[in-house]
XYZ file of C-alpha atoms in Angstrom:
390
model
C -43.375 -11.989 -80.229
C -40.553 -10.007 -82.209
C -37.877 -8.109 -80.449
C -37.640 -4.876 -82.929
C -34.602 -3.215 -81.300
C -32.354 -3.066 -78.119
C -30.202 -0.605 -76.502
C -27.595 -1.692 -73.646
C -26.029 0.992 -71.246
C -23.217 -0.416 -68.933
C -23.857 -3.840 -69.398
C -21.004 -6.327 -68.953
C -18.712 -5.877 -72.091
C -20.683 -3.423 -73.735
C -20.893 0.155 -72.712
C -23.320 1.361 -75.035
C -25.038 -0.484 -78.265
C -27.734 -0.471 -80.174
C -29.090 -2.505 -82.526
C -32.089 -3.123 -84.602
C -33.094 -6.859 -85.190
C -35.318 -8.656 -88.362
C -38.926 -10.656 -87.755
C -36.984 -14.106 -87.813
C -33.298 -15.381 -87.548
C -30.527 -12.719 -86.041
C -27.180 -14.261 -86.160
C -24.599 -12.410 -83.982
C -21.209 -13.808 -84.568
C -18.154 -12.900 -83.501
C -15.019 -14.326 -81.419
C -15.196 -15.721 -77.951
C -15.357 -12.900 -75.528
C -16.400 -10.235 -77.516
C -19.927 -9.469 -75.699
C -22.442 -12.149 -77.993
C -23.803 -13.497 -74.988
C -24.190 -10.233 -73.407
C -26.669 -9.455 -75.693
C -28.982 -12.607 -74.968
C -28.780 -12.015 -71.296
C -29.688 -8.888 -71.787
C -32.670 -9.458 -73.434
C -33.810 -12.188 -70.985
C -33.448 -9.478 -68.077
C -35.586 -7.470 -69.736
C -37.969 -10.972 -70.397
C -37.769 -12.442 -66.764
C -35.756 -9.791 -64.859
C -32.737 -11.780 -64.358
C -29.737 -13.382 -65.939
C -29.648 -17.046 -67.223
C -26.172 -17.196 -66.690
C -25.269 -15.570 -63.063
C -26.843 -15.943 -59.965
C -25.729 -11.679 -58.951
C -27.207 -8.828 -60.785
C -24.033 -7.457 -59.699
C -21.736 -9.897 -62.236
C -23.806 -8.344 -65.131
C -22.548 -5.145 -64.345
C -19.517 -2.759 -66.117
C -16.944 -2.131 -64.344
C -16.546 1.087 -62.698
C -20.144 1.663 -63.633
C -22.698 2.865 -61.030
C -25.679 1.431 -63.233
C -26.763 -0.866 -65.674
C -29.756 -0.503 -68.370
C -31.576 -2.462 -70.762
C -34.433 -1.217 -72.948
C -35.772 -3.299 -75.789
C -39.151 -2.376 -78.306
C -41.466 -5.562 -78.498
C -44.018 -6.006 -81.101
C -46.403 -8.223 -79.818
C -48.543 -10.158 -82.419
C -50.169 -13.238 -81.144
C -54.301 -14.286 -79.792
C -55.706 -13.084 -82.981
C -54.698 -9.298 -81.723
C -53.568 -6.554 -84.054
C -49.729 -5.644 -83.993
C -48.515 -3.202 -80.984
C -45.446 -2.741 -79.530
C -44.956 -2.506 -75.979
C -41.602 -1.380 -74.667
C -39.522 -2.916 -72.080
C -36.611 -1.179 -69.526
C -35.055 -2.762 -67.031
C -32.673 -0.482 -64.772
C -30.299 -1.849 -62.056
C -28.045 0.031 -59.123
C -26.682 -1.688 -56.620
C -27.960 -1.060 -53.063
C -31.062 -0.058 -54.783
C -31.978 -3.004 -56.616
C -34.235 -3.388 -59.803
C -36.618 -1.501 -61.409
C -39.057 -2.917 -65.053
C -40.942 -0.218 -66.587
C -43.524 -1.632 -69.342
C -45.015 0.994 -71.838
C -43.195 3.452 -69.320
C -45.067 2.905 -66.480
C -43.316 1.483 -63.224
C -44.486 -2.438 -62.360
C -44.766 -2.586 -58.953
C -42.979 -5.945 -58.620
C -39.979 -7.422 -60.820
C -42.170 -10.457 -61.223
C -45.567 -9.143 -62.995
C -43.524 -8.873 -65.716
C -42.963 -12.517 -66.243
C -45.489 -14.028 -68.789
C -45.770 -10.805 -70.608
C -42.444 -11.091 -72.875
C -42.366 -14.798 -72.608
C -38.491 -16.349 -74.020
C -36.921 -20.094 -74.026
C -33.072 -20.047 -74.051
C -31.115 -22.881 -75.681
C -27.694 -23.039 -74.016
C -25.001 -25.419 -73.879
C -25.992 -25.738 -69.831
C -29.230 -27.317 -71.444
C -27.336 -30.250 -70.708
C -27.689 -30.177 -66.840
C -31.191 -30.749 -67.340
C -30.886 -34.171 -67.733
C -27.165 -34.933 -66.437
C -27.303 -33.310 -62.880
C -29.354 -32.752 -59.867
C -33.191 -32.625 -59.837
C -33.064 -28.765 -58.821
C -32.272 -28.407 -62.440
C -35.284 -29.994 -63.398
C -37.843 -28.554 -60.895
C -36.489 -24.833 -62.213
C -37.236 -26.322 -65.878
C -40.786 -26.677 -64.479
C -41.414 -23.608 -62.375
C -40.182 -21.282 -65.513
C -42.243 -23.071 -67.526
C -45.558 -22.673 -65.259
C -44.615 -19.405 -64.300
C -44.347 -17.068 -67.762
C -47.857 -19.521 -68.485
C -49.289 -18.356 -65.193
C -48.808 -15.715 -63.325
C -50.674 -17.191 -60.203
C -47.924 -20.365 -60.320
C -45.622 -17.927 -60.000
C -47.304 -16.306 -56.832
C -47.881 -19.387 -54.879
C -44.272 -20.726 -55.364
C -42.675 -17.487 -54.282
C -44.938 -17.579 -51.225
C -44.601 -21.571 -51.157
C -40.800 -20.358 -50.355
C -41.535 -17.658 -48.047
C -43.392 -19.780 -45.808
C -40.606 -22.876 -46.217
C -38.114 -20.467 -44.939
C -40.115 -18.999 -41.975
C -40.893 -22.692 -41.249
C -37.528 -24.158 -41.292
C -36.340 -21.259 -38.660
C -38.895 -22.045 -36.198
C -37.446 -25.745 -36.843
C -33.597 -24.747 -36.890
C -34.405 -22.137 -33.700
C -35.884 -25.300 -31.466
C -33.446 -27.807 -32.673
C -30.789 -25.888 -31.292
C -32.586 -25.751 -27.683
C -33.145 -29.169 -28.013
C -37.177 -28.728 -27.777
C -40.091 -30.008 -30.125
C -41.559 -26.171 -32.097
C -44.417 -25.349 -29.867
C -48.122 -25.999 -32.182
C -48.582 -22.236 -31.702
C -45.410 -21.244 -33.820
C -45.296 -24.693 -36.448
C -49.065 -25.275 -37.070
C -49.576 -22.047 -38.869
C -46.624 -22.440 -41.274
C -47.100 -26.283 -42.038
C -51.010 -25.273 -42.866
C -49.867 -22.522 -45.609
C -47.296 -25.114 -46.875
C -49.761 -27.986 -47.509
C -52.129 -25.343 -49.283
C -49.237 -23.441 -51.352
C -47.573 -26.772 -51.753
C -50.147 -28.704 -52.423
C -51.591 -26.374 -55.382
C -47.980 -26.535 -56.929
C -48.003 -30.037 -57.070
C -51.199 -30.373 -58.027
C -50.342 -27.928 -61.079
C -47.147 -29.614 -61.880
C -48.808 -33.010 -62.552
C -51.643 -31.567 -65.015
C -48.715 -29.616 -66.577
C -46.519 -32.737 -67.204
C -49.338 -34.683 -68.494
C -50.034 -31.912 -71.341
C -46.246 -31.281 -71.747
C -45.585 -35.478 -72.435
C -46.985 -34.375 -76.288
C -45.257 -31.300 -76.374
C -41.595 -33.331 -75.929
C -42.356 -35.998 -78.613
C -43.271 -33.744 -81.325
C -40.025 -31.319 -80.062
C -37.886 -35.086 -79.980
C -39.024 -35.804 -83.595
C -37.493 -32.347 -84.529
C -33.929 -32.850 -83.270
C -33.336 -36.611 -83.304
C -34.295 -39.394 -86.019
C -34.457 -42.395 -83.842
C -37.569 -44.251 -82.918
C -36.865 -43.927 -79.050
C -40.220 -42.458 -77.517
C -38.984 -39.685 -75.017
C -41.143 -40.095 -71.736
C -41.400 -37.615 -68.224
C -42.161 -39.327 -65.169
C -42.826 -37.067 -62.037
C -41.904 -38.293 -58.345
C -43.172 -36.293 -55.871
C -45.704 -37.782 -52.779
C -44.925 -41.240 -52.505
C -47.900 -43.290 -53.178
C -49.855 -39.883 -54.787
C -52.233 -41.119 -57.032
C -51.753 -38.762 -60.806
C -54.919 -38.107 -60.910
C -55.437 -36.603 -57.737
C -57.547 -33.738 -56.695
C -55.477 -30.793 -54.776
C -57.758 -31.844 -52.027
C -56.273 -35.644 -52.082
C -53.135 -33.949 -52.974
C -53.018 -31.521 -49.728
C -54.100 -34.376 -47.479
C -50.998 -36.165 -48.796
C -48.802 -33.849 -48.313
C -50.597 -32.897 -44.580
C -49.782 -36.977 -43.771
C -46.397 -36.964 -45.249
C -45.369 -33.882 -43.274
C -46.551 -35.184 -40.189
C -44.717 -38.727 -40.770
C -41.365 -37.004 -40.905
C -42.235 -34.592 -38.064
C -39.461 -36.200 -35.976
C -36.689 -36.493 -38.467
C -37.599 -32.757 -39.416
C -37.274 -31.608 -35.704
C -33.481 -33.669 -35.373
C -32.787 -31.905 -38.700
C -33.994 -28.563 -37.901
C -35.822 -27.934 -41.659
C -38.715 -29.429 -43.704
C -38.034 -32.281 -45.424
C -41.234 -33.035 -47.710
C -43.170 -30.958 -50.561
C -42.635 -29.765 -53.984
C -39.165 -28.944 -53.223
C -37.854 -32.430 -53.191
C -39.734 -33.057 -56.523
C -37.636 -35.297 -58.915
C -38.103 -35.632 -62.563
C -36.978 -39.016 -64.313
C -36.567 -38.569 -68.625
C -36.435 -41.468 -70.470
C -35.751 -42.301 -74.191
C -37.882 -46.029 -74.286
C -36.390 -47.790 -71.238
C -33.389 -45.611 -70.913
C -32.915 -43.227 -67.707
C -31.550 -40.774 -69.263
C -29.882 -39.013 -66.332
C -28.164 -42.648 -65.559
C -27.291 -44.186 -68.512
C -27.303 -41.576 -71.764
C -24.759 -40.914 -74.032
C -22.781 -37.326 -74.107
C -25.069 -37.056 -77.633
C -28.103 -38.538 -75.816
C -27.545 -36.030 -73.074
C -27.147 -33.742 -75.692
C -30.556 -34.107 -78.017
C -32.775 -34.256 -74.749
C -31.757 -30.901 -73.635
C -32.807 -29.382 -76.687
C -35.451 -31.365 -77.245
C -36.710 -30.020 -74.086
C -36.292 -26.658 -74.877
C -37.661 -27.082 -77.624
C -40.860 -28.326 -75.947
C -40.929 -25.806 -74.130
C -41.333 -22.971 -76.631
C -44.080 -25.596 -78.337
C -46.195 -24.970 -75.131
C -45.583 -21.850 -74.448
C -46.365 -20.748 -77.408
C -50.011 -22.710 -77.865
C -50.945 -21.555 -73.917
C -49.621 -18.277 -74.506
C -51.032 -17.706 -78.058
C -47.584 -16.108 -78.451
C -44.418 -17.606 -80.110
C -42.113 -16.877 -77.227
C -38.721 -15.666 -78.284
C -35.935 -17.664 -78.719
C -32.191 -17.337 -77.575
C -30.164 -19.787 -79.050
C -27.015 -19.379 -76.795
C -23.739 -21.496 -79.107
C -26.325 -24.375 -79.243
C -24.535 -25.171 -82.555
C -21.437 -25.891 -81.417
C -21.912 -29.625 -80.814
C -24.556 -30.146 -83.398
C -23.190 -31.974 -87.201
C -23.891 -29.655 -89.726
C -27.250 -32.226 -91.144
C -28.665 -31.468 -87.607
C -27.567 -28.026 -87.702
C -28.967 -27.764 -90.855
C -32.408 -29.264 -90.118
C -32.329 -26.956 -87.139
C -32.005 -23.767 -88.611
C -34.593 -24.820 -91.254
C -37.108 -25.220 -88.820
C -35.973 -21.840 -87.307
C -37.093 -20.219 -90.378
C -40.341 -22.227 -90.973
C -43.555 -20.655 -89.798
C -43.552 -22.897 -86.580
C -41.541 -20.634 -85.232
C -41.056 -17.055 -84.406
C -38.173 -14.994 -84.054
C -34.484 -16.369 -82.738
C -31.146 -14.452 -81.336
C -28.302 -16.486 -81.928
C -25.066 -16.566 -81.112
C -22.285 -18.108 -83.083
C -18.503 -17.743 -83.443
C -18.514 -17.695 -87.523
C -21.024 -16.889 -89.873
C -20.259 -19.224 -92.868
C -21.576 -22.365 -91.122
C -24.875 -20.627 -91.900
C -25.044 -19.468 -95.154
C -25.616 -22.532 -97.229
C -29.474 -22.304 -95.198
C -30.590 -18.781 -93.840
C -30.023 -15.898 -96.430
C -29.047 -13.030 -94.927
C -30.120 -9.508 -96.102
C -30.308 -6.468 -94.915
C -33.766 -5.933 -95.343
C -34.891 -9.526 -95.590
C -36.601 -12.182 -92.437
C -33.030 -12.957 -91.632
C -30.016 -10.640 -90.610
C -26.439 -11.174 -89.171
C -24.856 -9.007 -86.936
C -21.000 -8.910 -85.595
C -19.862 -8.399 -82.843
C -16.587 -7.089 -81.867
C -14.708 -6.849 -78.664
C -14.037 -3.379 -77.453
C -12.220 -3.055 -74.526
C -12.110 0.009 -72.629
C -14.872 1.521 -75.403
C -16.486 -1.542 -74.717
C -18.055 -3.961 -77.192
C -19.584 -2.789 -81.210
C -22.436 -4.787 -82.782
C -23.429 -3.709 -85.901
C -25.095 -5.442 -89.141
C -23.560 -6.888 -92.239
C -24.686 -5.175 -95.256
């Protein structure tokens, strides 16, 4: 997938820009705060409908403006089809909400959009993957199986719809001091184990595929012989190769074992939710015992995994936003990096940068050429300029 052009109105440092973008590498440099990032968020709003930096729509917001915008023209060339572009606008007004429109129509949810304009982001938070809590990594997973499948997408939304009803009926009789009636629990622990149950089952097929994906991405960004390795916890005693059947009766048993400690606690306490994933390099735990570096190369080698599968499921290169993930790198890795960047194994790549010479000894940058740089300059009250180097 190629991201042709883009056109921000209101959006955090940038009032109003456009720019136009080339088939592979786009390097926007610039100093620190003058709007870089802006322009990858923007474009993964427009992707997945949200930021990959702030938790508020309001954050990404101008201020003193009663609106923000993002429109972007995608040329979509992947399963064998002919070349078409298909453009993208995301509108947002607080009190109102969000609105996508694809081709110009209206979707009638944010989150049909997701799969259809599918994007990895390499950021230096990659490293919370493997150095912080397993929320981290479950979110890895569900982005992952959600731009692949859009029916993922819809049992985990309802998975938590159904958590949260359940966990009020729990919280409402803990408070009186009362086991939940069957009437008001039953129904809500039933929709878990089937929602739940499917998620789990999906996750475990997923990691099995993915195991390939992460040593071909590991060979990529690291030269040591250290085998990268996923494990999934999730059921205890759940057999990998379960059916969802044997899955949802294990997660019906489990449920009902910590019926008691859920009713003192007042909220559910078993299912896809508490999922852990443990990475390894050999016998290594990663999370426990890695180096800063170690740390470091899994997060992109994860990433980089990512956009591997993606990209063979999707029969789409997904696009990449490369988010400073050069500022840690030596310049042979950075090198190797942006070599493979520019290879056929991959499509096109935003990335952000502070300085542009690091990167001329590898990509050439023309005007008219695979590869273009653009700066980026602060703005203030006019807001932020991007424009491209001749």
């Amino acid at each position: 997938m190629v991201l042709r052009s883009l056109r921000l109105r209101s959006f955090r440092a940038h009032t109003e820009t456009e720019a136009a973008f080339a088939p592979k590498i786009n390097l926007l440099y610039g100093p620190n705060g003058a709007g870089k990032t802006n322009v990858l968020e923007a474009v993964h709003y427009l992707c997945l409908t949200k930021s990959f930096l702030a938790a508020r729509d309001t954050y990404a917001l101008r201020k003193g403006s009663p609106y923000f915008e993002v429109e972007g023209a995608f040329e979509k060339t992947g399963g064998g089809e002919p070349q078409r572009e298909r453009e993208a606008r995301l509108v947002y007004v607080p009190g109102e909400g969000k609105k996508i429109f694809l081709g110009g129509a209206p979707l009638d949810r944010l989150a049909d959009v997701v799969g259809r304009l599918p994007v990895v982001v390499f950021s230096p938070e990659d490293i919370a993957l493997t150095a912080e809590g397993p929320s981290e990594r479950r979110q890895f997973v569900n982005n992952i199986l959600s731009q692949e499948r859009p029916a993922y997408l819809d049992d985990l939304m309802k998975y938590r719809r159904a958590r949260r009803q359940r966990n009020e009926v729990l919280k409402k009789y803990k408070k009186r001091g009362q086991p939940p009636p069957a009437d008001l629990i039953t129904p809500w622990t039933e929709e878990l184990v089937t929602l739940g149950s499917r998620i789990i089952r999906r996750r475990q097929q997923f990691l099995r595929t993915f195991a390939g994906f992460l040593e071909k991405a590991y060979a990529h960004v690291e030269s040591a012989t250290e085998r990268p390795t996923v494990e999934y916890d999730t059921i205890a005693g759940l057999d990998p190769e379960a059916s969802v059947d044997d899955v949802a009766a294990a997660l019906r048993g489990a449920l009902e074992r910590t019926r008691r400690d859920e009713e003192k606690r007042g909220r559910t306490l078993v299912g896809p939710q508490r999922d852990e994933l443990v990475f390894r390099l050999g016998e290594l735990e990663v999370r426990r015992y890695g180096s800063q570096g170690q740390h470091r190369t899994f997060g992109m080698a994860l990433k980089l995994a990512q956009f591997f599968y993606l990209q063979d499921r999707l029969e789409e290169a997904p696009l990449l936003l490369l988010d400073d993930a050069f500022g840690k790198l030596d310049a042979e890795r950075t090198a190797a990096f942006l070599e493979l960047l520019k290879s056929g194994e991959v499509g096109q790549s935003l990335v952000t940068a502070t300085e542009r010479a690091p990167f001329e000894p590898v990509v050439p940058f023309e005007a008219e050429g695979p590869h273009r740089a653009l700066r980026v300059e602060a703005g203030g009250e006019r807001g932020a300029r991007m424009s491209a180097d001749d």
